[in-house]
Tab-separated table of C-alpha atoms in Angstrom:
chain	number	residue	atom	x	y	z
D	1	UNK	CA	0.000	0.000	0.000
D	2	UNK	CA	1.213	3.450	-0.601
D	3	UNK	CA	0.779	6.373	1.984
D	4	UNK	CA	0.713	10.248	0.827
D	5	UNK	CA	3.497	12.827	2.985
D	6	UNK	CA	2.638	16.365	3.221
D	7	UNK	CA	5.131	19.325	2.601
D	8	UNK	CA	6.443	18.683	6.803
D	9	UNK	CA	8.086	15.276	5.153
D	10	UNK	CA	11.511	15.485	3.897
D	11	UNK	CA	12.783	13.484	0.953
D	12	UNK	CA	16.664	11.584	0.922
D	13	UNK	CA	17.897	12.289	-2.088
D	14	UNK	CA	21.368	11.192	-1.558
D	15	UNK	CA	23.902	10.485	2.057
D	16	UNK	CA	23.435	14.478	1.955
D	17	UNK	CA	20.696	15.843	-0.030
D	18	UNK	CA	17.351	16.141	1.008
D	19	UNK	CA	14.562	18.032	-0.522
D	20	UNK	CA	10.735	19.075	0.852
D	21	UNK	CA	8.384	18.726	-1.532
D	22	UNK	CA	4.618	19.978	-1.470
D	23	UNK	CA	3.227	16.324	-1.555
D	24	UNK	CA	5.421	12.713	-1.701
D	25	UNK	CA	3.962	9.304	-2.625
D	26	UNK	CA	5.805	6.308	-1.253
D	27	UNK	CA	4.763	2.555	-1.990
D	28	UNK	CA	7.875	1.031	-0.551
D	29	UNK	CA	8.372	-1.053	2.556
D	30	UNK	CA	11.156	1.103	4.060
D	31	UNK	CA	9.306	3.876	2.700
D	32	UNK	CA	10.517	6.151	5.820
D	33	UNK	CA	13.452	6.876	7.941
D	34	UNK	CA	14.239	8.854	10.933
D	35	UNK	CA	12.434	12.044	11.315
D	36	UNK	CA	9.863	11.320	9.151
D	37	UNK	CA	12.116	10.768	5.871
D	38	UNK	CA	10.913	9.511	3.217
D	39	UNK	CA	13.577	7.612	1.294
D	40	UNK	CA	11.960	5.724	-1.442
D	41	UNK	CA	9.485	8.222	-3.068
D	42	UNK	CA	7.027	7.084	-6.205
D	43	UNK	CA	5.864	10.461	-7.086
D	44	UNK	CA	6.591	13.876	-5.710
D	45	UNK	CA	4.350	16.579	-6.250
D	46	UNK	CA	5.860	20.489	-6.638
D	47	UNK	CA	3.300	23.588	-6.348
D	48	UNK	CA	4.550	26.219	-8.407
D	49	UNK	CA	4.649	29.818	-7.579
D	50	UNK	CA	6.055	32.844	-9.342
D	51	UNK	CA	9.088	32.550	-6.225
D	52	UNK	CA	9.786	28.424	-6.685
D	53	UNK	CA	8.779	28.005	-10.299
D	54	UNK	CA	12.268	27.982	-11.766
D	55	UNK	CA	13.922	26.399	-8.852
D	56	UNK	CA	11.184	23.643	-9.343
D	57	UNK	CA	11.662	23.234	-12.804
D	58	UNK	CA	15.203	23.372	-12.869
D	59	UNK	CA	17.622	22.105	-10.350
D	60	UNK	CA	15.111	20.789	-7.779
D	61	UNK	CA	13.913	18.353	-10.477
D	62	UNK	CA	17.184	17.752	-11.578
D	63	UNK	CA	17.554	16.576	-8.055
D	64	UNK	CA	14.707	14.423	-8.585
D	65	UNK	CA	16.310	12.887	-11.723
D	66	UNK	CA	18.744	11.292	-9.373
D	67	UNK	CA	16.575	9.341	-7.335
D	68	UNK	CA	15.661	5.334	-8.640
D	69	UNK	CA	12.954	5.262	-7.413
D	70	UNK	CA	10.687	8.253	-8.601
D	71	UNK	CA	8.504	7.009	-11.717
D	72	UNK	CA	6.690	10.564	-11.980
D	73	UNK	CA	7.036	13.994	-10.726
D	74	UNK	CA	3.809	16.193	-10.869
D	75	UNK	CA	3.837	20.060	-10.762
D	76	UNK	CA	0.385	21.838	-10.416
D	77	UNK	CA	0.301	25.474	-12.208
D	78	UNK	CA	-1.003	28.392	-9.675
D	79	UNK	CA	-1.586	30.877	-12.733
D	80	UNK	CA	-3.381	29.057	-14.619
D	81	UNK	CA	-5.584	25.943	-14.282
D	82	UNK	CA	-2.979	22.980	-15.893
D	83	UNK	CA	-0.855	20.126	-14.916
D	84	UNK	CA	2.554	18.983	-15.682
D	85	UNK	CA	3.410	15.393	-15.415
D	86	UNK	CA	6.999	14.173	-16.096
D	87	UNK	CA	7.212	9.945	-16.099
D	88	UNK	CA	10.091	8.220	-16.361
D	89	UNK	CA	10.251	5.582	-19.143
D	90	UNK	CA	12.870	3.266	-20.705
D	91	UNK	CA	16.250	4.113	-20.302
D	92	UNK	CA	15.384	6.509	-17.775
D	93	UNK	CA	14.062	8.840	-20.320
D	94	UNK	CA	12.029	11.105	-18.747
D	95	UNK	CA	8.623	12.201	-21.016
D	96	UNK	CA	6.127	15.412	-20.548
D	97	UNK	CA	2.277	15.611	-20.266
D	98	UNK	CA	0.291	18.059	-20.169
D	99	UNK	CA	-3.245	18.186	-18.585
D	100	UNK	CA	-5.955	21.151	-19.537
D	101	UNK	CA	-8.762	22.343	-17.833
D	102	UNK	CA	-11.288	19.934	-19.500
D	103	UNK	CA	-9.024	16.964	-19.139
D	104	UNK	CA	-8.011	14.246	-16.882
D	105	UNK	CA	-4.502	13.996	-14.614
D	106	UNK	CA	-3.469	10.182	-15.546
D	107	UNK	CA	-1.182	9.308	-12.969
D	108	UNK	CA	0.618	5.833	-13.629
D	109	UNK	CA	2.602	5.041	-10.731
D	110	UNK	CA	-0.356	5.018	-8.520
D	111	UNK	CA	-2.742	3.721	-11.600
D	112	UNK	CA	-4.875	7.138	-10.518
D	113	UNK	CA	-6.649	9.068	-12.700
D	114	UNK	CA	-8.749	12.938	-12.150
D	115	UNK	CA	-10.086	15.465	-13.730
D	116	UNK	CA	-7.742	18.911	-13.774
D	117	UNK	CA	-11.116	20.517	-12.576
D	118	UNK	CA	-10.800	18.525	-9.255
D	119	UNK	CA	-7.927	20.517	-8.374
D	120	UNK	CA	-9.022	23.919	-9.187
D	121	UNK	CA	-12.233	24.048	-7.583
D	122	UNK	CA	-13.267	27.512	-6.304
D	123	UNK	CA	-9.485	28.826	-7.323
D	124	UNK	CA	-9.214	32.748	-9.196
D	125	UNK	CA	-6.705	32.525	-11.225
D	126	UNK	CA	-4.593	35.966	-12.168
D	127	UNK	CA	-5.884	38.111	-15.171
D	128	UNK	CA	-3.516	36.960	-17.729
D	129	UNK	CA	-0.401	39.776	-18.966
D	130	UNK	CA	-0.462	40.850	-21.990
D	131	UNK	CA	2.363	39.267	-24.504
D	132	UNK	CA	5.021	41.530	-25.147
D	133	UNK	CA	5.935	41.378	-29.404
């Protein structure tokens, strides 16, 4: 059985890395450590804001990369109402999807599957800026 960590739960990385994401899944048997460590995470889940977006996209999930045991790595937009789902596939190859508003979140590692709407219930998003030519 799996069990869901909140953002208080720390993720090992490495002997010297860890990491707190928004939301960890963990399906393993020595799922946590000491402290409440989780050291064998399924999917991690990132909640991007204007301040975290590029660490979150960038090294954090590079981070991520590292660890065998992470099949997907979800990151939930706070402008605007979509979904970003990187899985890991042969060769560790790592592959993007992108859920809409009027779609569903298929999440594989947990064989899981919602609508985007589920998540955005009651949520104002921004007015969108203007592009700039």
């Amino acid at each position: 059985s799996c069990r869901v960590f909140n953002s208080d739960a720390r993720v090992q990385l490495s002997e010297t890395r860890y990491v707190y994401p928004d939301a960890t899944v963990s399906c393993s048997e020595q799922e946590h450590g000491p402290n409440d460590t989780v050291l064998s995470p399924r999917l991690v889940i990132e909640v991007l804001s204007p301040s975290t977006e590029g660490y979150d996209r960038g090294k954090k999930f590079w981070l991520y990369r590292q660890c065998p045991t992470l099949q997907e790595y979800v990151l939930i937009n706070t402008q605007r109402p979509e979904v970003e789902v990187y899985r890991r596939g042969k060769n560790n190859l790592w592959t993007l999807y992108t859920f809409e508003l009027h779609e569903d979140v298929e999440l594989l590692s947990l064989n899981l599957r919602f609508p985007v709407t589920a998540l955005y219930e009651d949520v104002v998003f921004p007015p969108e800026e203007p592009e700039i030519p």
